[in-house]
Coordinates of C-alpha atoms in Angstrom, one line a residue:
X1177 CA 34.3 119.2 81.4
X1178 CA 36.7 119.6 84.3
X1179 CA 40.5 119.8 84.6
X1180 CA 41.9 116.7 86.4
X1181 CA 45.6 117.2 86.2
X1182 CA 48.1 119.4 84.5
X1183 CA 51.9 119.7 84.4
X1184 CA 54.9 120.9 82.3
X1185 CA 56.3 118.3 80.1
X1186 CA 59.0 118.1 77.4
X1187 CA 57.7 117.1 74.0
X1188 CA 59.9 115.6 71.3
X1189 CA 59.0 117.4 68.0
X1190 CA 61.0 116.3 65.0
X1191 CA 64.0 115.6 67.1
X1192 CA 63.8 118.9 69.1
X1193 CA 62.9 119.2 72.7
X1194 CA 60.0 121.6 73.4
X1195 CA 58.5 122.7 76.7
X1196 CA 54.8 122.1 76.8
X1197 CA 52.0 122.4 79.4
X1198 CA 49.7 119.4 79.2
X1199 CA 46.2 119.3 80.6
X1200 CA 44.1 116.2 81.3
X1201 CA 40.4 117.0 81.2
X1202 CA 37.5 114.6 82.0
X1203 CA 37.1 113.8 78.3
X1204 CA 40.3 114.8 76.5
X1205 CA 44.1 115.3 76.8
X1206 CA 45.4 118.6 75.5
X1207 CA 48.9 119.7 74.8
X1208 CA 49.6 123.5 74.8
X1209 CA 52.5 125.9 74.7
X1210 CA 52.7 129.1 76.7
X1211 CA 52.8 132.1 74.3
X1212 CA 55.4 134.7 74.8
X1213 CA 53.9 137.5 76.8
X1214 CA 53.8 140.8 75.1
X1215 CA 53.7 144.1 77.1
X1216 CA 51.4 143.7 80.1
X1217 CA 49.1 141.1 78.4
X1218 CA 48.0 138.2 80.6
X1219 CA 49.3 134.7 80.1
X1220 CA 48.0 132.9 77.0
X1221 CA 48.2 129.4 75.7
X1222 CA 48.4 128.1 72.2
X1223 CA 46.9 124.6 71.6
X1224 CA 49.3 122.3 69.8
X1225 CA 47.0 119.2 69.7
X1226 CA 44.4 117.3 71.6
X1227 CA 43.2 113.7 71.8
X1228 CA 39.7 112.7 73.0
X1229 CA 40.2 110.1 75.7
X1230 CA 38.2 107.5 73.8
X1231 CA 40.7 107.8 71.0
X1232 CA 43.8 107.8 73.1
X1233 CA 46.0 104.7 73.6
X1234 CA 49.5 103.9 74.8
X1235 CA 49.8 101.1 72.3
X1236 CA 51.6 101.4 69.0
X1237 CA 49.1 101.3 66.1
X1238 CA 51.6 99.5 64.0
X1239 CA 54.4 97.5 65.8
X1240 CA 56.8 98.3 63.0
X1241 CA 56.4 102.0 63.3
X1242 CA 59.8 103.4 64.0
X1243 CA 60.3 104.6 67.5
X1244 CA 61.9 108.0 67.3
X1245 CA 65.5 108.2 68.6
X1246 CA 65.8 110.2 71.7
X1247 CA 68.5 112.8 71.3
X1248 CA 70.5 112.5 74.6
X1249 CA 72.3 115.5 76.1
X1250 CA 75.7 114.5 77.3
X1251 CA 76.1 114.5 81.1
X1252 CA 79.0 117.0 80.8
X1253 CA 76.5 119.6 79.4
X1254 CA 74.0 118.9 82.1
X1255 CA 76.7 119.3 84.7
X1256 CA 77.9 122.6 83.1
X1257 CA 74.3 123.8 83.5
X1258 CA 74.2 122.8 87.2
X1259 CA 77.5 124.6 87.7
X1260 CA 76.1 127.7 86.2
X1261 CA 72.9 127.4 88.3
X1262 CA 75.0 127.1 91.5
X1263 CA 77.2 130.0 90.5
X1264 CA 74.2 132.3 89.8
X1265 CA 72.5 131.3 93.1
X1266 CA 75.8 132.2 94.8
X1267 CA 75.8 135.6 93.1
X1268 CA 72.2 136.3 94.1
X1269 CA 72.9 135.5 97.8
X1270 CA 75.9 137.7 97.6
X1271 CA 74.0 140.6 96.1
X1272 CA 71.2 140.2 98.7
X1273 CA 73.8 140.4 101.6
X1274 CA 75.4 143.4 100.0
X1275 CA 71.9 145.0 99.7
X1276 CA 72.7 146.1 96.1
X1277 CA 70.0 147.5 93.9
X1278 CA 67.2 145.2 92.9
X1279 CA 68.1 145.7 89.2
X1280 CA 71.1 143.5 89.6
X1281 CA 69.2 140.8 91.4
X1282 CA 66.4 140.9 88.8
X1283 CA 68.9 140.4 86.1
X1284 CA 70.5 137.5 87.9
X1285 CA 67.1 135.9 88.5
X1286 CA 66.3 136.1 84.9
X1287 CA 69.6 134.4 84.0
X1288 CA 68.8 131.7 86.7
X1289 CA 65.4 131.1 85.3
X1290 CA 66.8 130.6 81.8
X1291 CA 69.4 128.2 83.0
X1292 CA 67.0 126.2 85.1
X1293 CA 64.5 126.0 82.2
X1294 CA 67.2 124.7 80.0
X1295 CA 68.2 122.0 82.5
X1296 CA 64.6 121.0 82.8
X1297 CA 64.3 120.8 79.0
X1298 CA 67.5 118.9 78.4
X1299 CA 67.5 116.3 81.3
X1300 CA 64.5 114.0 80.8
X1301 CA 65.2 110.9 78.6
X1302 CA 62.4 108.4 79.3
X1303 CA 59.8 108.2 76.6
X1304 CA 56.1 108.6 77.4
X1305 CA 54.1 108.1 74.2
X1306 CA 50.4 108.7 73.4
X1307 CA 48.7 107.7 70.3
X1308 CA 45.5 109.0 68.6
X1309 CA 43.5 106.1 67.1
X1310 CA 42.9 108.3 64.2
X1311 CA 46.5 108.7 63.2
X1312 CA 49.2 110.6 65.0
X1313 CA 51.5 109.6 67.8
X1314 CA 53.2 112.0 70.2
X1315 CA 56.3 111.5 72.3
X1316 CA 57.1 113.2 75.6
X1317 CA 60.3 112.9 77.6
X1318 CA 60.0 112.4 81.3
X1319 CA 62.7 112.0 84.0
X1320 CA 60.7 109.8 86.4
X1321 CA 59.0 106.5 85.9
X1322 CA 56.8 107.4 88.8
X1323 CA 55.3 110.4 87.0
X1324 CA 55.0 108.4 83.8
X1325 CA 53.0 105.7 85.6
X1326 CA 50.9 108.3 87.3
X1327 CA 49.8 109.9 84.0
X1328 CA 49.0 106.5 82.6
X1329 CA 46.9 105.6 85.6
X1330 CA 45.0 108.9 85.6
X1331 CA 44.2 108.6 81.9
X1332 CA 43.1 105.0 82.1
X1333 CA 40.9 105.6 85.1
X1334 CA 39.2 108.4 83.3
X1335 CA 38.8 106.5 80.0
X1336 CA 36.5 104.0 81.8
X1337 CA 34.0 106.9 82.0
X1338 CA 34.3 108.0 78.3
X1339 CA 32.3 106.4 75.6
X1340 CA 32.1 108.5 72.5
X1341 CA 34.6 110.3 70.3
X1342 CA 34.1 113.9 69.2
X1343 CA 35.9 116.8 67.6
X1344 CA 35.9 120.4 68.8
X1345 CA 35.2 123.3 66.5
X1346 CA 38.0 125.9 66.3
X1347 CA 35.9 128.3 68.5
X1348 CA 35.4 125.6 71.2
X1349 CA 39.1 124.7 71.1
X1350 CA 40.0 128.4 71.5
X1351 CA 37.6 128.8 74.5
X1352 CA 39.0 125.6 76.1
X1353 CA 42.6 126.7 75.6
X1354 CA 41.8 130.2 77.0
X1355 CA 40.2 128.5 80.1
X1356 CA 43.5 126.7 80.8
X1357 CA 45.0 130.0 82.1
X1358 CA 42.4 130.2 84.8
X1359 CA 42.2 126.4 85.5
X1360 CA 45.9 125.5 85.6
X1361 CA 47.1 124.1 88.9
X1362 CA 50.8 124.1 88.1
X1363 CA 51.6 127.8 87.6
X1364 CA 55.3 127.7 87.4
X1365 CA 57.8 125.6 85.7
X1366 CA 59.2 123.4 88.6
X1367 CA 62.3 125.4 89.1
X1368 CA 64.0 126.4 92.4
X1369 CA 63.8 130.0 91.2
X1370 CA 60.0 129.8 91.6
X1371 CA 60.3 128.8 95.3
X1372 CA 59.6 131.5 97.8
X1373 CA 62.6 132.5 99.9
X1374 CA 61.1 131.0 103.1
X1375 CA 60.3 127.7 101.4
X1376 CA 62.5 124.8 102.5
X1377 CA 65.5 124.5 100.2
X1378 CA 65.4 120.8 100.7
X1379 CA 68.0 118.5 102.2
X1380 CA 71.7 118.3 101.2
X1381 CA 73.7 115.3 102.4
X1382 CA 73.2 111.6 102.4
X1383 CA 70.1 109.6 103.0
X1384 CA 70.5 106.0 104.1
X1385 CA 67.5 103.9 103.2
X1386 CA 66.9 100.3 104.1
X1387 CA 64.2 98.6 102.0
X1388 CA 63.1 95.9 104.4
X1389 CA 60.2 93.9 102.9
X1390 CA 56.8 94.1 101.2
X1391 CA 53.4 92.4 101.7
X1392 CA 50.0 92.4 100.1
X1393 CA 50.9 90.8 96.7
X1394 CA 48.1 88.6 95.3
X1395 CA 50.2 86.1 93.5
X1396 CA 53.8 85.2 93.7
X1397 CA 56.2 86.9 91.2
X1398 CA 59.7 88.3 90.8
X1399 CA 59.8 91.6 92.6
X1400 CA 62.2 94.5 92.9
X1401 CA 62.0 98.2 94.0
X1402 CA 63.6 101.4 92.8
X1403 CA 64.1 104.6 94.7
X1404 CA 63.8 108.1 93.2
X1405 CA 64.6 111.5 94.8
X1406 CA 64.2 115.0 93.5
X1407 CA 67.2 117.2 92.8
X1408 CA 67.3 120.5 90.8
X1409 CA 63.5 120.4 90.6
X1410 CA 63.0 117.0 88.9
X1411 CA 63.1 113.3 90.0
X1412 CA 65.9 110.9 89.2
X1413 CA 66.2 107.2 89.9
X1414 CA 68.9 106.6 92.5
X1415 CA 68.9 102.9 93.6
X1416 CA 67.4 99.5 92.8
X1417 CA 67.0 96.4 95.0
X1418 CA 67.8 92.9 93.7
X1419 CA 65.0 90.9 92.2
X1420 CA 63.4 88.6 94.8
X1421 CA 62.1 85.6 92.9
X1422 CA 58.8 83.7 93.1
X1423 CA 57.4 85.2 96.2
X1424 CA 54.4 87.2 97.6
X1425 CA 56.5 88.5 100.5
X1426 CA 59.8 89.7 99.4
X1427 CA 62.4 90.3 102.1
X1428 CA 65.1 92.5 100.5
X1429 CA 66.6 94.0 103.6
X1430 CA 69.0 96.1 101.5
X1431 CA 70.5 99.4 102.5
X1432 CA 71.4 102.2 100.1
X1433 CA 73.1 105.5 100.5
X1434 CA 71.6 108.2 98.4
X1435 CA 73.1 111.6 97.8
X1436 CA 70.6 114.4 98.2
X1437 CA 70.9 117.7 96.4
X1438 CA 68.1 119.9 97.7
X1439 CA 65.7 117.0 97.9
X1440 CA 62.2 117.0 99.5
X1441 CA 60.7 113.7 98.5
X1442 CA 61.6 110.1 98.4
X1443 CA 59.6 107.9 96.0
X1444 CA 59.6 104.1 95.8
X1445 CA 58.3 102.0 92.9
X1446 CA 57.7 98.3 93.1
X1447 CA 58.1 96.3 89.9
X1448 CA 57.4 92.8 88.7
X1449 CA 60.4 91.6 86.7
X1450 CA 59.3 90.2 83.3
X1451 CA 61.7 87.5 82.2
X1452 CA 59.4 86.1 79.5
X1453 CA 59.5 88.6 76.7
X1454 CA 56.5 87.2 74.8
X1455 CA 53.9 87.7 77.5
X1456 CA 54.7 91.4 77.6
X1457 CA 52.2 94.0 76.6
X1458 CA 54.3 96.2 74.3
X1459 CA 53.8 99.5 76.0
X1460 CA 55.3 102.6 74.4
X1461 CA 56.8 100.2 71.9
X1462 CA 59.3 98.9 74.4
X1463 CA 59.1 95.9 76.7
X1464 CA 58.6 97.0 80.3
X1465 CA 58.6 95.5 83.7
X1466 CA 55.2 96.0 85.3
X1467 CA 54.8 98.6 88.1
X1468 CA 53.0 96.8 90.9
X1469 CA 52.8 99.8 93.2
X1470 CA 54.3 103.2 94.0
X1471 CA 54.3 105.6 96.9
X1472 CA 56.2 108.5 98.3
X1473 CA 57.3 110.0 101.6
X1474 CA 58.1 113.6 102.3
X1475 CA 61.6 114.2 103.7
X1476 CA 61.0 116.4 106.6
X1477 CA 64.2 118.2 107.8
X1478 CA 62.8 118.5 111.3
X1479 CA 62.0 114.8 111.7
X1480 CA 65.2 113.6 110.1
X1481 CA 67.6 115.8 112.2
X1482 CA 67.9 113.4 115.0
X1483 CA 70.4 111.1 113.2
X1484 CA 68.6 107.9 114.2
X1485 CA 66.9 105.4 112.0
X1486 CA 63.2 106.0 111.4
X1487 CA 60.9 103.2 110.3
X1488 CA 58.1 104.0 108.0
X1489 CA 55.5 102.0 106.0
X1490 CA 54.5 103.2 102.5
X1491 CA 51.1 101.9 101.3
X1492 CA 50.4 101.6 97.6
X1493 CA 47.2 100.1 96.2
X1494 CA 47.1 97.2 98.6
X1495 CA 50.8 96.6 98.8
X1496 CA 52.8 97.8 101.9
X1497 CA 56.6 98.4 101.8
X1498 CA 58.5 98.7 105.0
X1499 CA 61.5 101.2 105.0
X1500 CA 63.9 102.7 107.4
X1501 CA 65.5 106.1 106.7
X1502 CA 68.4 108.0 108.3
X1503 CA 69.8 111.4 107.2
X1504 CA 73.3 112.7 107.6
X1505 CA 73.9 116.3 106.6
X1506 CA 76.8 117.3 104.5
X1507 CA 78.9 118.7 107.3
X1508 CA 78.9 115.3 109.0
X1509 CA 79.0 112.9 106.0
X1510 CA 82.1 114.4 104.5
X1511 CA 84.6 114.2 107.4
X1512 CA 87.6 112.0 106.7
X1513 CA 88.3 110.3 109.9
X1514 CA 91.7 108.6 110.5
X1515 CA 91.2 105.1 111.9
X1516 CA 92.1 104.6 115.5
X1517 CA 93.7 101.2 114.8
X1518 CA 96.5 101.5 112.3
X1519 CA 96.7 97.8 111.7
X1520 CA 93.8 97.8 109.2
X1521 CA 93.5 99.3 105.8
X1522 CA 90.4 101.6 106.0
X1523 CA 91.2 105.1 107.4
X1524 CA 95.0 104.3 107.3
X1525 CA 97.4 106.4 105.2
X1526 CA 98.0 104.7 101.8
X1527 CA 101.8 104.9 102.3
X1528 CA 101.6 102.9 105.5
X1529 CA 99.4 100.2 103.9
X1530 CA 101.6 99.7 100.8
X1531 CA 104.8 99.6 102.9
X1532 CA 103.3 97.0 105.2
X1533 CA 102.0 94.9 102.3
X1534 CA 105.2 95.5 100.3
X1535 CA 103.0 96.4 97.4
X1536 CA 102.7 99.2 94.9
X1537 CA 98.9 99.3 95.0
X1538 CA 97.0 98.4 98.1
X1539 CA 95.7 94.8 98.1
X1540 CA 92.1 95.9 98.6
X1541 CA 92.2 98.1 95.5
X1542 CA 93.7 95.3 93.3
X1543 CA 91.2 92.7 94.6
X1544 CA 88.1 94.9 94.1
X1545 CA 89.2 96.0 90.6
X1546 CA 90.0 92.4 89.6
X1547 CA 86.6 91.2 90.8
X1548 CA 84.7 94.0 89.0
X1549 CA 86.7 93.4 85.8
X1550 CA 85.8 89.7 86.1
X1551 CA 82.0 90.1 86.3
X1552 CA 80.9 93.7 86.8
X1553 CA 81.9 95.5 83.6
X1554 CA 78.5 95.1 82.0
X1555 CA 76.5 95.8 85.2
X1556 CA 74.2 98.8 84.5
X1557 CA 75.2 101.7 86.7
X1558 CA 78.3 100.0 88.1
X1559 CA 79.8 102.4 90.7
X1560 CA 76.7 104.6 90.5
X1561 CA 74.1 102.2 91.9
X1562 CA 74.5 101.7 95.6
X1563 CA 75.6 98.3 97.0
X1564 CA 73.9 96.8 100.0
X1565 CA 75.4 98.5 103.0
X1566 CA 75.6 95.4 105.2
X1567 CA 77.7 93.6 102.5
X1568 CA 80.0 96.6 102.2
X1569 CA 80.5 96.7 106.0
X1570 CA 81.2 92.9 106.0
X1571 CA 83.9 93.3 103.3
X1572 CA 85.4 96.3 105.0
X1573 CA 85.8 94.3 108.2
X1574 CA 87.3 91.3 106.3
X1575 CA 89.9 93.5 104.6
X1576 CA 90.7 95.3 107.9
X1577 CA 91.6 92.0 109.6
X1578 CA 93.3 90.6 106.5
X1579 CA 90.8 87.7 106.4
X1580 CA 92.1 85.0 104.1
X1581 CA 88.6 84.2 102.8
X1582 CA 88.0 87.7 101.5
X1583 CA 88.2 86.5 97.8
X1584 CA 85.6 83.8 98.5
X1585 CA 83.4 86.3 100.2
X1586 CA 83.7 88.6 97.2
X1587 CA 82.9 86.0 94.6
X1588 CA 79.5 85.4 96.4
X1589 CA 78.5 89.0 96.7
X1590 CA 76.6 91.3 94.5
X1591 CA 79.1 93.2 92.4
X1592 CA 77.6 96.6 93.4
X1593 CA 78.8 95.8 97.0
X1594 CA 82.3 95.4 95.8
X1595 CA 82.2 98.6 93.9
X1596 CA 80.8 100.3 97.0
X1597 CA 83.7 98.9 99.1
X1598 CA 86.3 100.3 96.7
X1599 CA 84.6 103.7 96.8
X1600 CA 84.4 103.6 100.6
X1601 CA 88.1 102.8 100.9
X1602 CA 89.0 105.9 99.0
X1603 CA 86.4 108.0 100.8
X1604 CA 87.8 106.9 104.2
X1605 CA 91.4 107.6 103.4
X1606 CA 92.6 110.0 106.2
X1607 CA 94.0 112.2 103.4
X1608 CA 92.6 112.2 99.8
X1609 CA 94.6 110.3 97.1
X1610 CA 95.4 113.7 95.5
X1611 CA 96.7 114.9 99.0
X1612 CA 95.6 118.0 101.0
X1613 CA 98.8 119.8 100.0
X1614 CA 98.2 119.6 96.2
X1615 CA 94.4 119.9 96.2
X1616 CA 94.3 123.7 95.9
X1617 CA 96.8 123.5 93.0
X1618 CA 94.7 121.0 91.1
X1619 CA 91.6 123.2 91.6
X1620 CA 93.5 126.2 90.2
X1621 CA 95.0 124.1 87.4
X1622 CA 91.7 122.8 86.1
X1623 CA 90.4 126.4 85.9
X1624 CA 93.2 127.6 83.5
X1625 CA 91.8 128.5 80.1
X1626 CA 94.9 127.9 78.0
X1627 CA 94.9 124.2 77.1
X1628 CA 98.7 123.9 76.8
X1629 CA 99.3 125.6 80.2
X1630 CA 96.5 123.5 81.7
X1631 CA 98.0 120.2 80.5
X1632 CA 101.5 121.1 81.6
X1633 CA 100.3 122.2 85.0
X1634 CA 98.0 119.2 85.6
X1635 CA 100.6 116.6 84.6
X1636 CA 103.3 118.3 86.7
X1637 CA 101.0 118.2 89.7
X1638 CA 100.1 114.6 89.1
X1639 CA 103.7 113.5 88.9
X1640 CA 104.4 115.4 92.1
X1641 CA 102.1 113.0 94.0
X1642 CA 103.8 110.6 96.4
X1643 CA 104.6 107.3 94.7
X1644 CA 102.0 105.0 96.3
X1645 CA 99.3 107.7 95.5
X1646 CA 100.4 108.1 91.9
X1647 CA 100.7 104.4 91.1
X1648 CA 97.4 103.6 92.8
X1649 CA 95.7 106.5 90.9
X1650 CA 97.1 105.3 87.5
X1651 CA 96.0 101.8 88.3
X1652 CA 92.5 103.0 89.1
X1653 CA 92.4 105.3 86.1
X1654 CA 93.1 102.5 83.6
X1655 CA 90.4 100.5 85.2
X1656 CA 87.8 103.3 85.0
X1657 CA 88.7 103.8 81.3
X1658 CA 88.0 100.1 80.7
X1659 CA 84.6 100.5 82.5
X1660 CA 83.7 103.4 80.2
X1661 CA 84.6 101.4 77.1
X1662 CA 81.5 99.4 77.8
X1663 CA 79.3 102.5 78.2
X1664 CA 76.8 101.3 75.6
X1665 CA 76.0 98.4 78.0
X1666 CA 76.7 99.6 81.5
X1667 CA 75.6 103.2 80.8
X1668 CA 78.7 104.6 82.7
X1669 CA 80.4 107.3 80.7
X1670 CA 83.8 108.8 81.7
X1671 CA 81.8 111.7 83.0
X1672 CA 79.5 109.5 85.2
X1673 CA 82.6 107.8 86.6
X1674 CA 84.2 111.2 87.3
X1675 CA 81.1 112.3 89.1
X1676 CA 81.2 109.3 91.3
X1677 CA 84.9 109.2 92.0
X1678 CA 85.9 112.9 91.8
X1679 CA 85.0 114.0 95.3
X1680 CA 86.1 110.6 96.7
X1681 CA 89.6 111.0 95.4
X1682 CA 90.0 114.8 95.8
X1683 CA 87.9 116.1 98.7
X1684 CA 90.3 117.5 101.3
X1685 CA 90.4 116.5 104.9
X1686 CA 88.3 118.5 107.4
X1687 CA 91.0 121.0 108.3
X1688 CA 91.4 122.1 104.7
X1689 CA 87.8 122.1 103.7
X1690 CA 86.1 125.3 102.8
X1691 CA 82.8 124.1 104.4
X1692 CA 81.8 126.5 107.2
X1693 CA 81.8 124.8 110.6
X1694 CA 78.4 126.2 111.6
X1695 CA 76.1 125.8 108.7
X1696 CA 73.7 128.5 109.8
X1697 CA 73.1 129.5 106.2
X1698 CA 72.3 126.2 104.5
X1699 CA 71.8 127.8 101.1
X1700 CA 75.1 129.6 100.7
X1701 CA 76.9 126.6 101.9
X1702 CA 75.3 124.2 99.5
X1703 CA 76.1 126.3 96.5
X1704 CA 79.8 126.9 97.3
X1705 CA 79.9 123.2 98.1
X1706 CA 78.4 122.3 94.8
X1707 CA 81.0 124.4 93.0
X1708 CA 83.8 122.7 94.9
X1709 CA 82.4 119.3 94.1
X1710 CA 82.0 120.1 90.5
X1711 CA 85.7 121.3 90.3
X1712 CA 86.7 117.9 91.8
X1713 CA 84.7 116.1 89.1
X1714 CA 86.3 118.2 86.4
X1715 CA 89.9 117.4 87.6
X1716 CA 89.2 113.6 87.5
X1717 CA 87.4 113.9 84.1
X1718 CA 90.4 115.8 82.8
X1719 CA 92.8 112.8 83.5
X1720 CA 90.2 110.3 82.3
X1721 CA 90.0 112.1 79.0
X1722 CA 93.8 112.3 78.4
X1723 CA 94.8 109.8 75.8
X1724 CA 98.1 108.9 77.6
X1725 CA 99.8 110.2 80.7
X1726 CA 103.5 110.5 80.1
X1727 CA 105.4 109.6 83.2
X1728 CA 109.1 110.0 84.1
X1729 CA 111.1 106.8 83.7
X1730 CA 111.6 105.9 87.3
X1731 CA 107.9 106.1 87.8
X1732 CA 107.1 104.3 84.6
X1733 CA 109.2 101.4 85.7
X1734 CA 107.4 101.0 88.9
X1735 CA 104.0 101.4 87.2
X1736 CA 104.8 98.6 84.7
X1737 CA 105.8 96.6 87.8
X1738 CA 102.5 97.4 89.6
X1739 CA 100.3 96.2 86.8
X1740 CA 102.0 92.9 86.9
X1741 CA 101.6 92.6 90.6

């Protein structure tokens, strides 16, 4: 009996999330928990359950068996954990620089480890179920489809070599569980705290990925890809191509911009879209699109530094996917650049545009919002999923030259590209919608602990915005609230929307930014940066969560007018 694979996983036990260490041996699958270490004793495992591979299946024994509800942790809570993690890392770096006693650092590291373990425990929400033919079913929660597929493949591969069932005596089980300590390959929970100081902290910034095409499919089907990257120690799904129908050689040629937070790996999964629900094997009690292949590529900071596109081919069991990647570090990706030609709308001050158009809210904002309200409100991940970059650039160019056919162009485009164009417009404003001048005040206001003082401060600040900024913001705010009303379908909560739009609407221009000009210490920069971003998210979330925003009469009049425009 040999160990083939092991890792930490979250098990759902009677509605509670528990951290487990799972071990796949040549003939069985074992789920253990790490015992608390008592005074100098070495690590020990406690076996929770095991299933001989011959008895293990991914099928539901009885279709009508209730699938346990997955208790989801609100994004606000996950974000609060990330803020804490960034703050503690900041403190550790500060203590190291000050060369304070190791006691303080040890204490902080312990706190960091607790917070990171909590985040790891609370974030996964994709079910991975295993069943024992002789009765019980167990549910794990995983954050990456890639890992779930990998476990299934490894288990199935090994099952071909297993023929008879067995049961272990308690002594055998104890010996096997004890051997896990020596055999384990994954020694630490995958937290950044467990990385050595000289290990790469990963990349922070934006990764542009073009998914070109794929070859090597045996028969023609409907194909799409998803991209995952790791952040905070676990993988999350970041982008999805459109479905290319009835083909063996899909040509997606779609470009995505993915934000990296300490990422080291890009994964790609290729799926066959199943439209016909009856043919589906019910896996895990839920209908699934079939994974046709998966692969990954390491993001090497050295290779990606040169700012140019790099082509790469990822091979996965007979299928080859062609990609291009380009990395922009945070320092460069966040500059707000005023446009050189003031006749367009991108990179031009909002007051100039509204005055020229004789409008209250820029035409581009009204057009994009209208189109999304017409057909994007039920799109899963609207505003979070990247649109195709070439489409966004085409729309940007059309709005800039005031092309009369822009509404026709929009009606033919994927709705994510329209969402992307709206985000790009706000991101490229030479000054943020919340203005450079008021930005520090908003950041201070959101940090107030007294709710009454906070509300009065935040509303006063909001109403001190220049009129075009205020009216445009309230127009956008109403729209985002309507998007969140359909959260059960589009999966976009107020919090998700605040995460997407916060930095876009608040991030100050270069001159006011706290980002150091020479990022010699990438770590310290990233953590103060994360904190700044999180405060920007909190500000927007605050306004999204207010029931009503009372506005003075003069402004209320113009707002009523703007919504009729």
